[in-house]
Short mmCIF file of the C-alpha atoms (twelve columns), coordinates in Angstrom:
data_MODEL
# 
_entry.id   MODEL 
# 
loop_
_atom_site.group_PDB 
_atom_site.id 
_atom_site.type_symbol 
_atom_site.label_atom_id 
_atom_site.label_alt_id 
_atom_site.label_comp_id 
_atom_site.label_asym_id 
_atom_site.label_seq_id 
_atom_site.Cartn_x 
_atom_site.Cartn_y 
_atom_site.Cartn_z 
_atom_site.pdbx_PDB_model_num 
ATOM 1   C CA . MET A 1   0.000   0.000   0.000   1 
ATOM 2   C CA . ALA A 2   2.915   2.335   0.655   1 
ATOM 3   C CA . ALA A 3   4.191   1.578   -2.852  1 
ATOM 4   C CA . ALA A 4   0.710   2.307   -4.250  1 
ATOM 5   C CA . ALA A 5   0.701   5.664   -2.485  1 
ATOM 6   C CA . VAL A 6   4.052   6.520   -4.057  1 
ATOM 7   C CA . VAL A 7   2.746   5.436   -7.471  1 
ATOM 8   C CA . VAL A 8   -0.231  7.820   -7.197  1 
ATOM 9   C CA . ALA A 9   2.037   10.785  -6.522  1 
ATOM 10  C CA . ALA A 10  4.594   9.747   -9.138  1 
ATOM 11  C CA . SER A 11  1.999   9.170   -11.855 1 
ATOM 12  C CA . LEU A 12  0.581   12.672  -11.437 1 
ATOM 13  C CA . LEU A 13  4.094   14.102  -11.504 1 
ATOM 14  C CA . VAL A 14  4.783   12.203  -14.735 1 
ATOM 15  C CA . ASP A 15  1.522   13.511  -16.169 1 
ATOM 16  C CA . ARG A 16  2.400   17.124  -15.356 1 
ATOM 17  C CA . LEU A 17  5.919   16.761  -16.771 1 
ATOM 18  C CA . VAL A 18  5.218   14.660  -19.856 1 
ATOM 19  C CA . GLY A 19  1.545   15.194  -20.648 1 
ATOM 20  C CA . ASP A 20  -0.112  12.859  -23.111 1 
ATOM 21  C CA . PRO A 21  2.389   11.924  -25.871 1 
ATOM 22  C CA . HIS A 22  0.851   11.639  -29.327 1 
ATOM 23  C CA . SER A 23  2.019   8.197   -30.367 1 
ATOM 24  C CA . ARG A 24  0.307   5.343   -32.178 1 
ATOM 25  C CA . TYR A 25  1.949   3.059   -29.628 1 
ATOM 26  C CA . HIS A 26  0.394   4.760   -26.605 1 
ATOM 27  C CA . PRO A 27  -1.583  2.062   -24.737 1 
ATOM 28  C CA . VAL A 28  -4.882  3.913   -25.166 1 
ATOM 29  C CA . ALA A 29  -4.181  4.454   -28.884 1 
ATOM 30  C CA . LEU A 30  -3.635  0.714   -29.266 1 
ATOM 31  C CA . LEU A 31  -6.827  0.131   -27.302 1 
ATOM 32  C CA . GLY A 32  -8.734  2.467   -29.609 1 
ATOM 33  C CA . ARG A 33  -7.508  0.684   -32.724 1 
ATOM 34  C CA . PHE A 34  -8.588  -2.662  -31.305 1 
ATOM 35  C CA . ILE A 35  -12.054 -1.330  -30.507 1 
ATOM 36  C CA . GLY A 36  -12.238 0.235   -33.961 1 
ATOM 37  C CA . TRP A 37  -11.412 -3.148  -35.485 1 
ATOM 38  C CA . TRP A 38  -14.176 -5.186  -33.857 1 
ATOM 39  C CA . GLY A 39  -16.692 -2.461  -32.963 1 
ATOM 40  C CA . VAL A 40  -18.128 -1.900  -36.456 1 
ATOM 41  C CA . PRO A 41  -21.905 -2.574  -36.374 1 
ATOM 42  C CA . ASP A 42  -22.161 -3.295  -40.108 1 
ATOM 43  C CA . ARG A 43  -20.005 -6.383  -39.682 1 
ATOM 44  C CA . TYR A 44  -22.697 -8.178  -37.697 1 
ATOM 45  C CA . PRO A 45  -26.385 -9.004  -38.173 1 
ATOM 46  C CA . VAL A 46  -28.607 -6.711  -36.108 1 
ATOM 47  C CA . ARG A 47  -29.929 -9.606  -34.020 1 
ATOM 48  C CA . ILE A 48  -26.511 -10.363 -32.513 1 
ATOM 49  C CA . GLN A 49  -25.086 -6.847  -32.152 1 
ATOM 50  C CA . ARG A 50  -25.950 -6.596  -28.458 1 
ATOM 51  C CA . SER A 51  -24.250 -9.912  -27.778 1 
ATOM 52  C CA . ILE A 52  -21.229 -8.810  -29.770 1 
ATOM 53  C CA . GLY A 53  -21.115 -5.639  -27.686 1 
ATOM 54  C CA . VAL A 54  -21.024 -7.637  -24.455 1 
ATOM 55  C CA . ALA A 55  -18.469 -10.185 -25.653 1 
ATOM 56  C CA . GLY A 56  -16.281 -7.574  -27.322 1 
ATOM 57  C CA . ALA A 57  -16.301 -5.330  -24.254 1 
ATOM 58  C CA . VAL A 58  -15.380 -8.156  -21.874 1 
ATOM 59  C CA . LEU A 59  -12.575 -9.312  -24.172 1 
ATOM 60  C CA . THR A 60  -11.286 -5.762  -24.644 1 
ATOM 61  C CA . VAL A 61  -11.182 -5.031  -20.915 1 
ATOM 62  C CA . ALA A 62  -9.466  -8.343  -20.172 1 
ATOM 63  C CA . LEU A 63  -6.806  -7.922  -22.864 1 
ATOM 64  C CA . PHE A 64  -6.061  -4.313  -21.944 1 
ATOM 65  C CA . ALA A 65  -5.859  -4.971  -18.204 1 
ATOM 66  C CA . ALA A 66  -3.745  -8.144  -18.491 1 
ATOM 67  C CA . PRO A 67  -0.290  -6.516  -18.867 1 
ATOM 68  C CA . PHE A 68  -1.096  -4.067  -16.071 1 
ATOM 69  C CA . ALA A 69  -2.048  -6.982  -13.819 1 
ATOM 70  C CA . LEU A 70  1.149   -8.782  -14.789 1 
ATOM 71  C CA . VAL A 71  3.254   -5.856  -13.573 1 
ATOM 72  C CA . GLU A 72  1.096   -5.559  -10.446 1 
ATOM 73  C CA . PHE A 73  1.403   -9.183  -9.353  1 
ATOM 74  C CA . ALA A 74  4.514   -10.606 -11.011 1 
ATOM 75  C CA . ALA A 75  7.087   -7.810  -11.238 1 
ATOM 76  C CA . PRO A 76  9.719   -7.404  -8.492  1 
ATOM 77  C CA . TRP A 77  9.039   -4.436  -6.222  1 
ATOM 78  C CA . TYR A 78  11.761  -2.287  -7.798  1 
ATOM 79  C CA . LEU A 79  10.444  -2.941  -11.315 1 
ATOM 80  C CA . TYR A 80  6.904   -2.235  -10.126 1 
ATOM 81  C CA . LEU A 81  7.981   1.139   -8.702  1 
ATOM 82  C CA . LEU A 82  9.718   1.937   -11.975 1 
ATOM 83  C CA . LEU A 83  6.900   0.942   -14.340 1 
ATOM 84  C CA . ALA A 84  3.714   1.542   -12.347 1 
ATOM 85  C CA . PRO A 85  3.756   5.378   -12.422 1 
ATOM 86  C CA . PHE A 86  3.963   5.331   -16.230 1 
ATOM 87  C CA . LEU A 87  1.280   2.645   -16.534 1 
ATOM 88  C CA . LEU A 88  -1.096  4.505   -14.213 1 
ATOM 89  C CA . LYS A 89  -0.358  7.749   -16.040 1 
ATOM 90  C CA . ALA A 90  -1.407  6.022   -19.292 1 
ATOM 91  C CA . CYS A 91  -4.856  5.555   -17.716 1 
ATOM 92  C CA . LEU A 92  -5.368  9.212   -16.815 1 
ATOM 93  C CA . ALA A 93  -5.071  12.584  -18.543 1 
ATOM 94  C CA . TRP A 94  -4.898  15.635  -16.301 1 
ATOM 95  C CA . ARG A 95  -2.525  17.924  -18.155 1 
ATOM 96  C CA . ALA A 96  -4.169  17.024  -21.474 1 
ATOM 97  C CA . LEU A 97  -7.533  18.362  -20.276 1 
ATOM 98  C CA . GLU A 98  -5.974  21.733  -19.560 1 
ATOM 99  C CA . GLU A 99  -4.012  21.739  -22.808 1 
ATOM 100 C CA . HIS A 100 -7.061  20.974  -24.934 1 
ATOM 101 C CA . ALA A 101 -9.084  23.782  -23.367 1 
ATOM 102 C CA . ALA A 102 -6.137  26.186  -23.627 1 
ATOM 103 C CA . ALA A 103 -5.734  25.315  -27.310 1 
ATOM 104 C CA . VAL A 104 -9.341  26.367  -27.957 1 
ATOM 105 C CA . VAL A 105 -8.855  29.644  -26.098 1 
ATOM 106 C CA . GLN A 106 -5.660  30.360  -28.051 1 
ATOM 107 C CA . ALA A 107 -7.276  29.431  -31.363 1 
ATOM 108 C CA . LEU A 108 -10.115 31.866  -30.713 1 
ATOM 109 C CA . GLY A 109 -7.694  34.614  -29.796 1 
ATOM 110 C CA . ASP A 110 -5.194  34.084  -32.588 1 
ATOM 111 C CA . GLY A 111 -7.279  32.757  -35.458 1 
ATOM 112 C CA . GLY A 112 -10.796 33.945  -34.727 1 
ATOM 113 C CA . ILE A 113 -14.076 32.083  -34.614 1 
ATOM 114 C CA . ASP A 114 -13.352 29.643  -37.442 1 
ATOM 115 C CA . ALA A 115 -10.095 28.517  -35.834 1 
ATOM 116 C CA . GLY A 116 -11.867 28.144  -32.500 1 
ATOM 117 C CA . ARG A 117 -14.609 26.054  -34.058 1 
ATOM 118 C CA . ARG A 118 -12.061 23.757  -35.710 1 
ATOM 119 C CA . GLU A 119 -10.099 23.320  -32.502 1 
ATOM 120 C CA . VAL A 120 -13.096 22.567  -30.305 1 
ATOM 121 C CA . GLY A 121 -14.437 20.209  -32.973 1 
ATOM 122 C CA . MET A 122 -11.558 17.897  -32.049 1 
ATOM 123 C CA . MET A 123 -12.811 17.746  -28.457 1 
ATOM 124 C CA . VAL A 124 -16.575 17.273  -28.828 1 
ATOM 125 C CA . SER A 125 -18.947 15.355  -31.082 1 
ATOM 126 C CA . ARG A 126 -21.475 18.183  -31.602 1 
ATOM 127 C CA . ASP A 127 -21.723 20.267  -34.782 1 
ATOM 128 C CA . THR A 128 -19.479 23.272  -34.196 1 
ATOM 129 C CA . ALA A 129 -19.995 25.035  -37.536 1 
ATOM 130 C CA . ARG A 130 -22.441 27.652  -36.200 1 
ATOM 131 C CA . LEU A 131 -21.189 28.108  -32.646 1 
ATOM 132 C CA . ASP A 132 -20.457 31.656  -31.492 1 
ATOM 133 C CA . PRO A 133 -17.346 32.349  -29.363 1 
ATOM 134 C CA . GLU A 134 -19.158 31.815  -26.040 1 
ATOM 135 C CA . HIS A 135 -20.529 28.461  -27.163 1 
ATOM 136 C CA . VAL A 136 -17.126 27.431  -28.509 1 
ATOM 137 C CA . LEU A 137 -15.663 28.070  -25.063 1 
ATOM 138 C CA . SER A 138 -18.625 26.342  -23.458 1 
ATOM 139 C CA . ALA A 139 -18.031 23.177  -25.481 1 
ATOM 140 C CA . ALA A 140 -14.364 23.174  -24.435 1 
ATOM 141 C CA . TYR A 141 -15.083 23.712  -20.744 1 
ATOM 142 C CA . GLU A 142 -17.973 21.258  -20.737 1 
ATOM 143 C CA . SER A 143 -15.581 18.599  -22.009 1 
ATOM 144 C CA . MET A 144 -13.006 19.580  -19.409 1 
ATOM 145 C CA . THR A 145 -15.382 19.553  -16.433 1 
ATOM 146 C CA . GLU A 146 -17.092 16.310  -17.431 1 
ATOM 147 C CA . ASN A 147 -13.772 14.575  -18.013 1 
ATOM 148 C CA . LEU A 148 -12.515 15.560  -14.578 1 
ATOM 149 C CA . VAL A 149 -14.232 12.343  -13.472 1 
ATOM 150 C CA . ASP A 150 -13.500 10.151  -16.500 1 
ATOM 151 C CA . SER A 151 -9.876  11.137  -16.944 1 
ATOM 152 C CA . ILE A 152 -8.601  11.817  -13.421 1 
ATOM 153 C CA . VAL A 153 -10.760 10.838  -10.467 1 
ATOM 154 C CA . SER A 154 -12.114 7.499   -11.695 1 
ATOM 155 C CA . PRO A 155 -8.750  6.036   -12.782 1 
ATOM 156 C CA . LEU A 156 -7.231  7.033   -9.428  1 
ATOM 157 C CA . PHE A 157 -10.269 5.696   -7.575  1 
ATOM 158 C CA . TYR A 158 -10.065 2.274   -9.203  1 
ATOM 159 C CA . PHE A 159 -6.306  2.177   -8.780  1 
ATOM 160 C CA . GLY A 160 -6.829  2.711   -5.061  1 
ATOM 161 C CA . LEU A 161 -9.318  -0.154  -4.917  1 
ATOM 162 C CA . PHE A 162 -7.884  -2.678  -7.373  1 
ATOM 163 C CA . GLY A 163 -4.396  -1.522  -8.344  1 
ATOM 164 C CA . LEU A 164 -3.108  -1.114  -11.871 1 
ATOM 165 C CA . ALA A 165 -5.541  -3.680  -13.262 1 
ATOM 166 C CA . GLY A 166 -8.457  -1.692  -11.823 1 
ATOM 167 C CA . ALA A 167 -7.282  1.562   -13.399 1 
ATOM 168 C CA . ALA A 168 -6.691  -0.182  -16.730 1 
ATOM 169 C CA . ALA A 169 -10.085 -1.878  -16.673 1 
ATOM 170 C CA . PHE A 170 -11.763 1.476   -16.060 1 
ATOM 171 C CA . ARG A 171 -9.809  3.117   -18.881 1 
ATOM 172 C CA . ALA A 172 -10.862 0.343   -21.249 1 
ATOM 173 C CA . VAL A 173 -14.527 0.689   -20.238 1 
ATOM 174 C CA . ASN A 174 -14.431 4.465   -20.623 1 
ATOM 175 C CA . THR A 175 -12.773 4.244   -24.035 1 
ATOM 176 C CA . LEU A 176 -15.345 1.683   -25.155 1 
ATOM 177 C CA . ASP A 177 -18.112 4.086   -24.140 1 
ATOM 178 C CA . ALA A 178 -16.387 7.032   -25.851 1 
ATOM 179 C CA . MET A 179 -16.163 5.106   -29.128 1 
ATOM 180 C CA . LEU A 180 -19.359 3.044   -29.123 1 
ATOM 181 C CA . GLY A 181 -21.793 4.562   -26.626 1 
ATOM 182 C CA . TYR A 182 -23.909 6.616   -29.018 1 
ATOM 183 C CA . ARG A 183 -27.590 6.623   -29.991 1 
ATOM 184 C CA . ASP A 184 -26.941 5.996   -33.680 1 
ATOM 185 C CA . GLU A 185 -26.039 2.887   -35.651 1 
ATOM 186 C CA . ARG A 186 -23.741 1.960   -32.729 1 
ATOM 187 C CA . ALA A 187 -26.582 1.906   -30.192 1 
ATOM 188 C CA . ARG A 188 -26.922 -1.885  -30.029 1 
ATOM 189 C CA . ILE A 189 -23.234 -2.738  -30.027 1 
ATOM 190 C CA . GLY A 190 -22.489 0.085   -27.587 1 
ATOM 191 C CA . TRP A 191 -25.309 -0.328  -25.061 1 
ATOM 192 C CA . PHE A 192 -23.293 -2.547  -22.714 1 
ATOM 193 C CA . PRO A 193 -20.143 -0.355  -22.619 1 
ATOM 194 C CA . ALA A 194 -22.338 2.705   -22.044 1 
ATOM 195 C CA . ARG A 195 -24.151 1.127   -19.077 1 
ATOM 196 C CA . ILE A 196 -20.951 -0.215  -17.527 1 
ATOM 197 C CA . ASP A 197 -19.312 3.196   -17.868 1 
ATOM 198 C CA . ASP A 198 -22.281 4.822   -16.117 1 
ATOM 199 C CA . ILE A 199 -22.004 2.335   -13.255 1 
ATOM 200 C CA . ALA A 200 -18.227 2.678   -12.995 1 
ATOM 201 C CA . ASN A 201 -18.406 6.482   -12.771 1 
ATOM 202 C CA . PHE A 202 -21.339 6.600   -10.336 1 
ATOM 203 C CA . ILE A 203 -19.346 6.789   -7.090  1 
ATOM 204 C CA . PRO A 204 -16.357 8.784   -8.438  1 
ATOM 205 C CA . ALA A 205 -18.696 11.435  -9.889  1 
ATOM 206 C CA . ARG A 206 -20.339 11.962  -6.531  1 
ATOM 207 C CA . LEU A 207 -17.046 12.025  -4.678  1 
ATOM 208 C CA . THR A 208 -15.885 14.647  -7.157  1 
ATOM 209 C CA . GLY A 209 -19.019 16.670  -6.512  1 
ATOM 210 C CA . LEU A 210 -18.326 16.622  -2.758  1 
ATOM 211 C CA . LEU A 211 -14.714 17.705  -3.244  1 
ATOM 212 C CA . LEU A 212 -15.777 20.554  -5.516  1 
ATOM 213 C CA . LEU A 213 -18.409 21.714  -3.035  1 
ATOM 214 C CA . ALA A 214 -15.757 21.750  -0.310  1 
ATOM 215 C CA . TYR A 215 -13.420 23.696  -2.590  1 
ATOM 216 C CA . PHE A 216 -16.028 26.321  -3.405  1 
ATOM 217 C CA . ALA A 217 -17.083 26.522  0.239   1 
ATOM 218 C CA . ALA A 218 -13.493 27.475  1.062   1 
ATOM 219 C CA . LYS A 219 -13.730 30.182  -1.604  1 
ATOM 220 C CA . GLY A 220 -17.043 31.501  -0.271  1 
ATOM 221 C CA . ARG A 221 -19.012 30.160  -3.251  1 
ATOM 222 C CA . PHE A 222 -20.787 27.186  -1.687  1 
ATOM 223 C CA . ALA A 223 -24.332 28.553  -2.075  1 
ATOM 224 C CA . PRO A 224 -24.276 29.111  -5.867  1 
ATOM 225 C CA . ALA A 225 -22.368 25.849  -6.398  1 
ATOM 226 C CA . TRP A 226 -24.941 23.912  -4.362  1 
ATOM 227 C CA . ALA A 227 -27.861 25.665  -6.053  1 
ATOM 228 C CA . ALA A 228 -26.537 24.815  -9.517  1 
ATOM 229 C CA . LEU A 229 -25.957 21.200  -8.467  1 
ATOM 230 C CA . CYS A 230 -29.525 20.799  -7.210  1 
ATOM 231 C CA . ARG A 231 -31.064 22.544  -10.202 1 
ATOM 232 C CA . ASP A 232 -28.912 21.524  -13.162 1 
ATOM 233 C CA . ARG A 233 -27.165 18.197  -12.522 1 
ATOM 234 C CA . LYS A 234 -29.847 16.206  -14.344 1 
ATOM 235 C CA . LYS A 235 -30.107 18.461  -17.376 1 
ATOM 236 C CA . ARG A 236 -27.212 16.806  -19.146 1 
ATOM 237 C CA . PRO A 237 -27.930 13.275  -20.487 1 
ATOM 238 C CA . GLY A 238 -26.643 10.575  -18.140 1 
ATOM 239 C CA . PHE A 239 -26.481 10.694  -14.374 1 
ATOM 240 C CA . ASN A 240 -22.771 11.388  -13.804 1 
ATOM 241 C CA . GLY A 241 -21.351 14.086  -16.078 1 
ATOM 242 C CA . GLY A 242 -23.807 16.747  -14.955 1 
ATOM 243 C CA . ILE A 243 -22.511 16.694  -11.372 1 
ATOM 244 C CA . PRO A 244 -19.038 18.229  -11.841 1 
ATOM 245 C CA . MET A 245 -20.340 20.444  -14.633 1 
ATOM 246 C CA . ALA A 246 -23.088 21.914  -12.451 1 
ATOM 247 C CA . VAL A 247 -20.945 22.433  -9.342  1 
ATOM 248 C CA . ILE A 248 -18.144 24.120  -11.288 1 
ATOM 249 C CA . ALA A 249 -20.512 26.277  -13.348 1 
ATOM 250 C CA . GLY A 250 -22.317 27.427  -10.201 1 
ATOM 251 C CA . GLY A 251 -19.167 27.889  -8.166  1 
ATOM 252 C CA . VAL A 252 -17.327 29.862  -10.832 1 
ATOM 253 C CA . GLY A 253 -20.443 31.783  -11.905 1 
ATOM 254 C CA . VAL A 254 -20.581 30.848  -15.577 1 
ATOM 255 C CA . ARG A 255 -23.086 29.253  -17.911 1 
ATOM 256 C CA . LEU A 256 -22.307 26.050  -19.793 1 
ATOM 257 C CA . GLU A 257 -24.688 25.515  -22.685 1 
ATOM 258 C CA . LYS A 258 -25.165 23.060  -25.495 1 
ATOM 259 C CA . PRO A 259 -27.627 24.824  -27.805 1 
ATOM 260 C CA . GLY A 260 -30.934 23.016  -27.987 1 
ATOM 261 C CA . ALA A 261 -29.934 20.487  -25.345 1 
ATOM 262 C CA . TYR A 262 -29.202 21.983  -21.923 1 
ATOM 263 C CA . THR A 263 -28.117 25.067  -19.998 1 
ATOM 264 C CA . ILE A 264 -26.144 24.694  -16.755 1 
ATOM 265 C CA . GLY A 265 -25.230 27.480  -14.319 1 
ATOM 266 C CA . ASN A 266 -25.890 31.236  -14.203 1 
ATOM 267 C CA . PRO A 267 -23.889 33.706  -16.326 1 
ATOM 268 C CA . GLU A 268 -22.496 35.999  -13.633 1 
ATOM 269 C CA . ARG A 269 -19.455 36.351  -15.918 1 
ATOM 270 C CA . THR A 270 -18.496 35.283  -19.397 1 
ATOM 271 C CA . LEU A 271 -16.567 32.086  -20.013 1 
ATOM 272 C CA . ALA A 272 -13.579 34.146  -21.130 1 
ATOM 273 C CA . GLU A 273 -13.616 35.778  -17.690 1 
ATOM 274 C CA . GLY A 274 -14.329 32.563  -15.805 1 
ATOM 275 C CA . GLY A 275 -12.036 30.196  -17.688 1 
ATOM 276 C CA . ALA A 276 -9.207  30.462  -15.171 1 
ATOM 277 C CA . GLY A 277 -11.654 29.645  -12.384 1 
ATOM 278 C CA . ILE A 278 -12.791 26.504  -14.201 1 
ATOM 279 C CA . VAL A 279 -9.214  25.338  -14.725 1 
ATOM 280 C CA . GLY A 280 -8.456  26.100  -11.078 1 
ATOM 281 C CA . ALA A 281 -11.432 24.070  -9.848  1 
ATOM 282 C CA . VAL A 282 -10.487 21.061  -11.974 1 
ATOM 283 C CA . ARG A 283 -6.884  21.311  -10.800 1 
ATOM 284 C CA . ALA A 284 -7.936  21.624  -7.149  1 
ATOM 285 C CA . ALA A 285 -10.260 18.604  -7.315  1 
ATOM 286 C CA . ALA A 286 -7.526  16.467  -8.885  1 
ATOM 287 C CA . ILE A 287 -4.951  17.475  -6.277  1 
ATOM 288 C CA . ILE A 288 -7.308  17.089  -3.311  1 
ATOM 289 C CA . PHE A 289 -8.455  13.647  -4.433  1 
ATOM 290 C CA . ALA A 290 -4.861  12.516  -5.009  1 
ATOM 291 C CA . ILE A 291 -3.808  13.773  -1.566  1 
ATOM 292 C CA . LEU A 292 -6.719  12.001  0.116   1 
ATOM 293 C CA . GLU A 293 -5.968  8.759   -1.740  1 
ATOM 294 C CA . PHE A 294 -2.259  9.020   -0.929  1 
ATOM 295 C CA . ALA A 295 -3.081  9.568   2.743   1 
ATOM 296 C CA . ALA A 296 -5.594  6.698   2.828   1 
ATOM 297 C CA . LEU A 297 -3.179  4.235   1.227   1 
ATOM 298 C CA . PHE A 298 -0.341  5.278   3.516   1 
ATOM 299 C CA . LEU A 299 -2.613  5.065   6.560   1 
ATOM 300 C CA . LEU A 300 -3.757  1.550   5.618   1 
ATOM 301 C CA . TRP A 301 -0.120  0.535   5.176   1 
ATOM 302 C CA . SER A 302 0.860   1.936   8.573   1 
ATOM 303 C CA . MET A 303 -2.128  0.247   10.250  1 
ATOM 304 C CA . SER A 304 -1.078  -3.117  8.823   1 
ATOM 305 C CA . TYR A 305 2.147   -2.868  10.818  1 
ATOM 306 C CA . THR A 306 0.525   -2.005  14.153  1 
# 
């Protein structure tokens, strides 16, 4: 457990120093290519697509988690301490969330609305062709706040419970949902990954909401954060992503809006004015959760020797 605590801290340090390298050999890139190979609905008769989705998801999770489990249970302690921070870092993306949002802000400032639309189009699945600058920023910050759970808290949470294999299994499930969990021709093949992802994020999303409420309470913004959570958390489809989005929007005092779908928060300031506050809230939640997990793992280790 002491080694696991060190791995948590080291993985976040690696993330801040290295970021998310763009390589076709990145574990998640390999995972995505495997899902893209089998997860094509047209390859299968409609009547068996749901079964294919279940079997393919189980196989994908098992194959992706296997090397992580091998390091966890078979590597000598010194090799584990060397490899585990990089393996856990491959399952999370903290710095990348900030970089993606910053790239949209810079594109808007340097290249104008068309550049901003192109940049944010690489982050979200919605049609960005007619978005105005505020909605371009909203799309970027919606992605950032939602992925606080998917890309930081959940991988760390499952690492704390089940080690490297747990973090890898979550990353596989989340990637399956990101690629297949849509209400289009992928609906049948992606229904199982989408439901499993919802279940896997249920507790981490609520823990994240509590941490964010505590953070905004310390900043004197508990009341608007709580009000937005109560009012807006269910506006976004799904029962997890709306929690961090609502708390951050309320706490920072901005409005996150997907035109024709939902509006979250109150526009006390523009997103250009509140962007730094959003980044700060995401950063604070990640650090606080990591510190709490580090302390819990170290405490459990110390208790085992008493």
